[in-house]
Amino acid sequence: MKMKERAIDDEMKNSYMDYAMSVIVSRALPDVRDGLKPVHRRILYGMHELGLLHNKPYKKSARIVGEVMGKYHPHGDQAIYNTLARMAQDFSMRYPLVDGQGNFGSIDGDAPAAMRYTEARLSKIAEEMLKDIDMDTVDMMPNFDGTLQEPAVLPARIPNLLINGSSGIAVGMATNMPPHNLNEIVDAMVYLIDNPNCSVDDLLRFVQGPDFPTGGTVIGYDGLLDAYRTGRGKIKIRAKYKMRERSIIIKEIPYEVNKSNLLKSIASLVREDKIRGISDLRDESDREGIRIVIKVKKETKPEIVLNQLFEHTALEVTYGIINLVLVDGVPKILNLKSLMEEYVKHRMTVLIRKSRFQLKKARERKHIVDGLVRALGMIDEIIARIKASRDVAEAKKALESMGFTEIQSRAILEMRLQKLTSLEREALLEEDRKLQEEIEKLERLLSEEKLRYEVIKEELKEIKRSYGDSRRTEIMKEAIVSRDIEDLIPNNTVMVILTRGGYIRRLSMEEYRPQGRGGKGVMINYGKGDLPQDIIAARLHDYLLLFTRNGKVYWLKTYEIPEGTRRSRGRAIVNLIPKIGSEVIRILSLSEYAGYLFFVTKNGVVKKTHLSEFSNPRSTGIKALLMDEDDELIDVLVTSGDEDVFLFTKYGQAIRFSEEDVRGMGRNARGVRGMKLRDGDQVISAALSSEGNYVFSVLNNGYGKRTPVKDYRRIKRGGYGVRYINVREGYAVKSFIVEDGNEVLLVTRKGMSIRIRTSEVSVLGRSARGVKLIYLEKGDEVVNAAKLSD
């Protein structure tokens, strides 16, 4: 055989380019339309062909792998199985596409069980990826041996690329796209359809940032902006944690971090003395979630240990975002808007093809129905012609000579005698009418682009209603993350006191000594004619959210509030927040932005908003809720989303209802009715039942009591509630939930304060007035109370 000579450098160059393009297009990069690589697409299509829907029995993973490998993906069975397993892992996929049964691996890096042991089927949301695939919505192409057809792309009713992300390494290029929250992506896409000329920054009003399946906190907003605007950027993902006494409790770890390796690295760094101050490290994780407990030595500040952990371990990792995808088979880096535009374009193509398919089928059926309806009108003549025919072919020609088409003639000959009944005739006429309506609707849909966009928007909203869920990852701007200053400040618990005159200060807990109930208390100066508005216990590193009477919120760090004494007045809050425009009525201390804020107004209106909506401080504050002119904000709680809420009124009424009765709302919502009030009454405070075992109530005349929480049955929100204290010769000042180990602080109009243990206060029924908590001089009264400890 004659050999053809070629220069070796040309041969190497061409061969390498062919290999590189094969890897890029056929293996490593996702398609911008459905967000899938070929292996993922083939697995989902293979499961669809096997009928493995979410409501059908599971099949062995080995059966699925064999189907995919034999028909569509002739590569290693282990590679296919590993891909299948990852699509079933809720710690890898934000919205898993495979519903697995058995051991599919763990966040500790444990490998899935062998494919002969595990079973799988499509998840419900994965079926949306394949919906309408049998309606000629996507191009089909030959499989590897040309014996079968497989889809070149899936219809993808969900924006899979954005909500699940993707990662892959090709030749000379890579993609690394984070997952996002479905609700946010759908809202942004709907806005994009309505406003096609919008900017990326406009879309960022809806998309807060990545939403990883493992939660965590994203810091570095500038990197996020770069990624969304240009397609490339870097962010940092930090573990979520709680500080409890001398323990650091890790609740969520960064995305794709192996928990087992993380623990090993921490232990190794402690042994090597690179991290100092850790006395114990425990993994208390279970099926409820992650819980890593790090005990800190007495002589070490937990904050310094935490900073060392962030610096040296995977409790904080850098995530490089590269939005590299295949667009018409060509790798491109796209920004957020372009990614969404390509998806909407794909859905438009799918909708047009689906509508044409349905229109064709409707016209074909109407053609047959028209023939049947006409035949029923001349049935006697048709029967005579058929009876006179020698065979089927002759009968068919006879019908065609009467003006029927070949298709209609065949349908008439196959028609059953039951069609001759009047009811069947009416059914045919009704079917004919509906087919005509469907044809007109489809023709209009195909002719009007605006109408097609409305259909796409409605499909997206339906997806949101069916599969939308709450955000898991918090987004925090780096500007509010400070290490250096806080390293120098011990995170002690202090009292923060705000007066009605607008003065604020923090006091050491040593300024108060616990006294028995009925004592006289100690003197605290509030300034002539001034009274305390809110008193809370907070740690120096906590964020303080200051809520004004008109529903705005402002931010401070606890250590930013000047330290004072019992005799000092403090500093005017306007000096700390110059642009504050209303009286501050409530202060909350936060160490993280997890859960919800639950707002309560004087008139009994309540509202629940996710804390993440308050994670970006502004010097001018932000609006927390809208209120009627005659209403004002009275209390704010931090909730988990599924607790029981108590509302207490000035004249002794209380209501207990489930927080789940109040749906989550945005910052600009007005809220819903939480409690009905009788004339002259108003809500004075609110509390969560999960915080303790007793309702602790204080009257202005110095009396108070504890009542068991179980004495208050849960009812629906919006009622009048029940009596919780006898307000004879007085009125209620404050009520909250306590445990035996708590302490409370009472403050009087003349500046006296007393710190008492709740265990010393009698447990009495709901109709009782209570016992004397503080001795009051003539003309004095209790004006505020606060819980000091949990």
Coordinates of N, CA, C and O in Angstrom, one line a residue, residues 259-377:
K259 N -16.2 16.9 53.7 CA -16.3 17.1 55.2 C -15.2 16.3 55.9 O -14.6 16.8 56.8
S260 N -15.1 15.1 55.5 CA -14.1 14.2 56.2 C -12.7 14.8 56.0 O -11.9 14.9 57.0
N261 N -12.3 15.2 54.8 CA -11.0 15.8 54.6 C -10.8 17.1 55.3 O -9.7 17.5 55.8
L262 N -11.9 17.9 55.4 CA -11.9 19.1 56.2 C -11.5 18.9 57.6 O -10.6 19.6 58.2
L263 N -12.2 17.9 58.2 CA -11.9 17.6 59.6 C -10.4 17.1 59.8 O -9.7 17.4 60.8
K264 N -10.0 16.3 58.9 CA -8.6 15.8 58.9 C -7.6 16.9 58.8 O -6.6 17.0 59.5
S265 N -7.9 17.9 57.9 CA -7.0 19.0 57.8 C -6.9 19.9 59.0 O -5.9 20.4 59.4
I266 N -8.1 20.1 59.7 CA -8.1 20.9 60.9 C -7.3 20.2 62.0 O -6.5 20.8 62.7
A267 N -7.5 18.9 62.1 CA -6.8 18.1 63.1 C -5.3 18.2 62.9 O -4.4 18.3 63.8
S268 N -4.9 18.1 61.6 CA -3.5 18.1 61.2 C -2.9 19.4 61.5 O -1.7 19.5 62.0
L269 N -3.6 20.5 61.2 CA -3.0 21.9 61.5 C -2.9 22.1 63.0 O -2.0 22.8 63.4
V270 N -3.8 21.5 63.8 CA -3.7 21.7 65.2 C -2.5 20.9 65.7 O -1.7 21.5 66.6
R271 N -2.2 19.7 65.2 CA -1.0 19.0 65.6 C 0.3 19.7 65.2 O 1.2 19.6 65.9
E272 N 0.2 20.3 64.1 CA 1.4 21.0 63.6 C 1.6 22.4 64.2 O 2.5 23.1 63.9
D273 N 0.6 22.7 65.1 CA 0.7 24.0 65.8 C 0.5 25.2 64.9 O 0.8 26.4 65.2
K274 N -0.1 25.0 63.7 CA -0.4 26.1 62.8 C -1.7 26.8 63.2 O -1.9 28.0 62.9
I275 N -2.6 26.1 63.9 CA -3.8 26.6 64.5 C -3.7 26.4 65.9 O -3.6 25.2 66.4
R276 N -3.8 27.4 66.7 CA -3.7 27.3 68.2 C -5.0 27.6 68.9 O -5.8 28.4 68.4
G277 N -5.2 27.0 70.0 CA -6.3 27.3 70.9 C -7.5 26.4 70.8 O -8.5 26.6 71.4
I278 N -7.4 25.3 70.0 CA -8.5 24.3 69.9 C -8.2 23.2 70.9 O -7.2 22.5 70.9
S279 N -9.2 22.9 71.7 CA -9.1 21.8 72.7 C -9.8 20.6 72.3 O -9.4 19.5 72.8
D280 N -10.8 20.7 71.4 CA -11.5 19.5 71.0 C -12.2 19.7 69.7 O -12.6 20.9 69.4
L281 N -12.3 18.7 68.9 CA -12.9 18.8 67.6 C -13.9 17.6 67.4 O -13.4 16.4 67.5
R282 N -15.2 17.8 67.2 CA -16.1 16.7 67.1 C -17.0 16.9 65.9 O -17.4 18.0 65.6
D283 N -17.3 15.8 65.3 CA -18.2 15.8 64.1 C -19.6 15.2 64.7 O -19.7 14.0 64.9
E284 N -20.6 16.0 64.9 CA -21.9 15.6 65.4 C -22.9 15.6 64.3 O -24.1 15.7 64.5
S285 N -22.5 15.5 63.0 CA -23.4 15.5 61.9 C -24.3 14.3 61.9 O -23.8 13.2 62.3
D286 N -25.5 14.4 61.4 CA -26.4 13.3 61.3 C -27.3 13.5 60.1 O -27.0 14.5 59.3
R287 N -28.3 12.8 59.9 CA -29.2 12.9 58.7 C -29.9 14.2 58.8 O -30.5 14.7 57.8
E288 N -30.0 14.9 59.9 CA -30.6 16.2 60.0 C -29.8 17.4 59.4 O -30.2 18.4 59.1
G289 N -28.4 17.1 59.3 CA -27.6 18.1 58.8 C -26.2 18.1 59.3 O -25.9 17.2 60.2
I290 N -25.4 19.1 58.9 CA -24.0 19.1 59.4 C -23.9 19.8 60.7 O -24.5 20.9 60.9
R291 N -23.0 19.3 61.6 CA -22.8 20.0 62.9 C -21.3 19.6 63.3 O -21.1 18.5 63.7
I292 N -20.4 20.5 63.1 CA -19.0 20.3 63.5 C -18.8 21.2 64.7 O -19.0 22.4 64.6
V293 N -18.4 20.7 65.9 CA -18.2 21.4 67.1 C -16.7 21.5 67.4 O -16.0 20.5 67.5
I294 N -16.2 22.8 67.4 CA -14.8 23.1 67.7 C -14.8 23.8 69.0 O -15.2 24.9 69.2
K295 N -14.2 23.1 70.1 CA -14.0 23.7 71.4 C -12.8 24.5 71.5 O -11.7 24.1 71.0
V296 N -12.9 25.7 72.1 CA -11.8 26.6 72.2 C -11.3 26.7 73.6 O -12.1 26.7 74.6
K297 N -9.9 26.7 73.8 CA -9.3 26.8 75.1 C -9.7 28.1 75.8 O -10.0 29.1 75.2
K298 N -9.7 28.0 77.1 CA -10.2 29.1 77.9 C -9.4 30.4 77.7 O -10.0 31.5 77.7
E299 N -8.1 30.3 77.5 CA -7.3 31.5 77.4 C -7.3 32.0 76.0 O -6.6 33.0 75.7
T300 N -8.0 31.4 75.0 CA -8.0 31.9 73.6 C -9.3 32.5 73.2 O -10.4 32.0 73.6
K301 N -9.3 33.5 72.5 CA -10.5 34.1 71.9 C -11.1 33.3 70.8 O -10.3 33.0 69.8
P302 N -12.3 32.8 70.9 CA -12.9 32.0 69.8 C -12.8 32.7 68.4 O -12.6 32.0 67.4
E303 N -12.9 34.0 68.4 CA -12.9 34.8 67.1 C -11.5 34.6 66.4 O -11.5 34.5 65.2
I304 N -10.4 34.6 67.2 CA -9.1 34.5 66.6 C -9.0 33.1 66.0 O -8.4 32.9 64.9
V305 N -9.5 32.0 66.7 CA -9.4 30.7 66.2 C -10.2 30.6 64.9 O -9.8 30.0 63.9
L306 N -11.4 31.2 64.9 CA -12.2 31.2 63.7 C -11.5 31.8 62.5 O -11.6 31.3 61.4
N307 N -10.8 32.9 62.7 CA -10.1 33.6 61.6 C -9.0 32.7 61.1 O -8.7 32.6 59.9
Q308 N -8.3 32.0 62.0 CA -7.3 31.1 61.6 C -7.9 29.9 60.8 O -7.3 29.5 59.8
L309 N -9.0 29.4 61.2 CA -9.7 28.4 60.4 C -10.1 28.8 59.0 O -9.9 28.1 58.0
F310 N -10.6 30.0 58.9 CA -10.9 30.6 57.6 C -9.7 30.7 56.7 O -9.8 30.5 55.5
E311 N -8.6 31.1 57.3 CA -7.4 31.4 56.5 C -6.7 30.1 56.1 O -6.2 30.0 55.0
H312 N -6.7 29.1 56.9 CA -5.9 27.9 56.6 C -6.7 26.6 56.2 O -6.0 25.7 55.8
T313 N -8.0 26.6 56.3 CA -8.7 25.4 56.0 C -9.8 25.7 54.9 O -10.0 26.9 54.5
A314 N -10.5 24.7 54.5 CA -11.6 24.8 53.5 C -12.9 25.3 54.1 O -13.9 25.2 53.4
L315 N -12.9 25.9 55.3 CA -14.0 26.5 55.8 C -14.3 27.8 55.0 O -15.4 28.4 55.1
E316 N -13.3 28.3 54.3 CA -13.5 29.4 53.4 C -12.7 29.0 52.1 O -11.5 28.8 52.2
V317 N -13.4 29.0 51.0 CA -12.7 28.6 49.7 C -13.0 29.6 48.7 O -14.0 30.4 48.7
T318 N -12.1 29.7 47.7 CA -12.3 30.6 46.5 C -13.0 29.8 45.4 O -12.5 28.7 45.1
Y319 N -14.0 30.4 44.8 CA -14.7 29.7 43.7 C -14.6 30.6 42.5 O -15.1 31.7 42.5
G320 N -13.9 30.1 41.5 CA -13.8 30.8 40.2 C -14.9 30.6 39.3 O -15.1 29.4 38.9
I321 N -15.6 31.6 38.9 CA -16.8 31.4 38.0 C -16.3 31.7 36.6 O -15.7 32.7 36.3
I322 N -16.6 30.7 35.7 CA -16.3 30.8 34.3 C -17.5 30.3 33.5 O -17.8 29.1 33.5
N323 N -18.2 31.2 32.9 CA -19.5 30.9 32.2 C -19.2 30.5 30.8 O -19.6 31.1 29.8
L324 N -18.4 29.4 30.6 CA -18.1 28.9 29.3 C -19.0 27.8 28.8 O -19.2 26.8 29.5
V325 N -19.7 28.1 27.7 CA -20.8 27.1 27.3 C -20.7 27.0 25.8 O -20.0 27.8 25.1
L326 N -21.4 25.9 25.3 CA -21.5 25.7 23.8 C -22.7 26.5 23.3 O -23.8 26.2 23.7
V327 N -22.5 27.4 22.4 CA -23.5 28.1 21.7 C -23.5 27.7 20.2 O -22.5 28.1 19.5
D328 N -24.4 27.0 19.7 CA -24.4 26.5 18.3 C -23.1 25.7 18.1 O -22.5 25.8 17.0
G329 N -22.7 24.9 19.1 CA -21.5 24.1 18.9 C -20.2 24.8 19.1 O -19.1 24.2 19.0
V330 N -20.2 26.1 19.4 CA -19.0 26.9 19.5 C -18.9 27.3 21.0 O -19.8 27.9 21.6
P331 N -17.7 27.1 21.6 CA -17.5 27.5 23.0 C -17.4 29.0 23.1 O -16.7 29.7 22.4
K332 N -18.3 29.6 24.0 CA -18.3 31.0 24.3 C -18.5 31.3 25.8 O -19.1 30.5 26.5
I333 N -17.9 32.4 26.2 CA -18.1 32.9 27.6 C -19.2 34.0 27.6 O -19.1 35.0 26.9
L334 N -20.3 33.7 28.3 CA -21.4 34.6 28.3 C -21.7 35.2 29.7 O -21.4 34.6 30.7
N335 N -22.2 36.4 29.6 CA -22.6 37.1 30.9 C -24.0 36.6 31.3 O -24.7 35.8 30.5
L336 N -24.6 37.0 32.4 CA -25.8 36.6 32.9 C -27.0 36.8 31.9 O -27.8 35.9 31.6
K337 N -27.0 38.0 31.3 CA -28.1 38.3 30.4 C -28.1 37.4 29.2 O -29.1 36.9 28.7
S338 N -26.9 37.2 28.6 CA -26.7 36.4 27.4 C -27.1 34.9 27.7 O -27.8 34.3 26.8
L339 N -26.8 34.4 28.9 CA -27.2 33.0 29.2 C -28.7 32.9 29.2 O -29.3 31.9 28.7
M340 N -29.4 33.9 29.8 CA -30.8 33.9 29.9 C -31.5 34.1 28.5 O -32.4 33.4 28.1
E341 N -30.9 34.9 27.7 CA -31.4 35.2 26.3 C -31.3 33.9 25.5 O -32.2 33.6 24.7
E342 N -30.2 33.1 25.6 CA -30.0 31.9 24.9 C -31.1 30.9 25.3 O -31.6 30.1 24.5
Y343 N -31.4 30.8 26.6 CA -32.4 29.9 27.1 C -33.7 30.2 26.6 O -34.5 29.4 26.1
V344 N -34.1 31.5 26.6 CA -35.4 32.0 26.1 C -35.5 31.7 24.6 O -36.6 31.3 24.2
K345 N -34.4 31.9 23.9 CA -34.4 31.7 22.5 C -34.7 30.2 22.2 O -35.5 29.8 21.3
H346 N -34.1 29.3 23.0 CA -34.3 27.9 22.9 C -35.8 27.5 23.2 O -36.4 26.7 22.4
R347 N -36.3 28.1 24.2 CA -37.7 27.8 24.6 C -38.6 28.3 23.5 O -39.7 27.7 23.2
M348 N -38.3 29.4 22.8 CA -39.1 29.9 21.7 C -39.1 28.9 20.6 O -40.1 28.6 19.9
T349 N -37.9 28.4 20.2 CA -37.8 27.4 19.2 C -38.6 26.1 19.5 O -39.3 25.6 18.6
V350 N -38.5 25.7 20.7 CA -39.3 24.5 21.2 C -40.8 24.7 21.1 O -41.5 23.9 20.6
L351 N -41.2 25.9 21.5 CA -42.6 26.2 21.4 C -43.1 26.3 20.0 O -44.2 25.8 19.7
I352 N -42.4 26.9 19.1 CA -42.8 27.0 17.7 C -42.9 25.5 17.1 O -43.9 25.2 16.4
R353 N -41.9 24.7 17.3 CA -41.9 23.3 16.8 C -43.0 22.5 17.4 O -43.7 21.8 16.7
K354 N -43.3 22.7 18.7 CA -44.4 22.0 19.3 C -45.7 22.4 18.8 O -46.6 21.6 18.5
S355 N -45.9 23.7 18.6 CA -47.1 24.3 18.0 C -47.4 23.8 16.6 O -48.5 23.4 16.2
R356 N -46.3 23.8 15.8 CA -46.4 23.3 14.4 C -46.8 21.8 14.4 O -47.7 21.3 13.6
F357 N -46.2 21.0 15.3 CA -46.6 19.6 15.4 C -48.0 19.4 15.8 O -48.7 18.6 15.2
Q358 N -48.4 20.2 16.8 CA -49.8 20.1 17.3 C -50.8 20.5 16.2 O -51.9 20.0 16.1
L359 N -50.4 21.6 15.5 CA -51.3 22.1 14.4 C -51.4 21.1 13.3 O -52.5 20.8 12.8
K360 N -50.3 20.4 13.0 CA -50.4 19.4 11.9 C -51.3 18.2 12.4 O -52.2 17.8 11.6
K361 N -51.1 17.8 13.6 CA -52.0 16.7 14.1 C -53.4 17.1 14.2 O -54.3 16.3 13.8
A362 N -53.7 18.3 14.6 CA -55.1 18.8 14.7 C -55.7 18.9 13.3 O -56.9 18.5 13.2
R363 N -55.0 19.4 12.3 CA -55.5 19.5 11.0 C -55.8 18.1 10.4 O -56.8 17.9 9.7
E364 N -54.9 17.2 10.7 CA -55.1 15.8 10.2 C -56.3 15.2 10.8 O -57.1 14.5 10.1
R365 N -56.5 15.4 12.1 CA -57.6 14.8 12.7 C -58.9 15.5 12.3 O -60.0 14.9 12.1
K366 N -58.9 16.8 12.1 CA -60.1 17.6 11.7 C -60.5 17.1 10.3 O -61.7 17.0 9.9
H367 N -59.5 16.8 9.4 CA -59.8 16.4 8.1 C -60.6 15.0 8.2 O -61.6 14.9 7.4
I368 N -60.2 14.2 9.0 CA -60.9 12.9 9.2 C -62.3 13.1 9.8 O -63.3 12.6 9.3
V369 N -62.4 14.0 10.9 CA -63.6 14.2 11.5 C -64.6 14.9 10.5 O -65.8 14.6 10.5
D370 N -64.1 15.8 9.7 CA -65.0 16.5 8.7 C -65.6 15.4 7.8 O -66.8 15.4 7.4
G371 N -64.8 14.4 7.4 CA -65.2 13.4 6.5 C -66.3 12.5 7.2 O -67.3 12.2 6.6
L372 N -66.1 12.2 8.5 CA -67.0 11.4 9.2 C -68.4 12.1 9.4 O -69.4 11.5 9.3
V373 N -68.3 13.4 9.7 CA -69.5 14.2 9.9 C -70.3 14.3 8.6 O -71.5 14.1 8.6
R374 N -69.6 14.5 7.5 CA -70.3 14.5 6.2 C -70.9 13.2 5.8 O -72.0 13.1 5.3
A375 N -70.1 12.1 6.2 CA -70.6 10.8 5.9 C -71.9 10.5 6.6 O -72.8 9.8 6.1
L376 N -72.0 10.9 7.9 CA -73.2 10.7 8.7 C -74.4 11.3 8.1 O -75.5 10.9 8.3
G377 N -74.2 12.4 7.3 CA -75.3 13.1 6.7 C -75.8 12.4 5.5 O -76.9 12.7 5.0

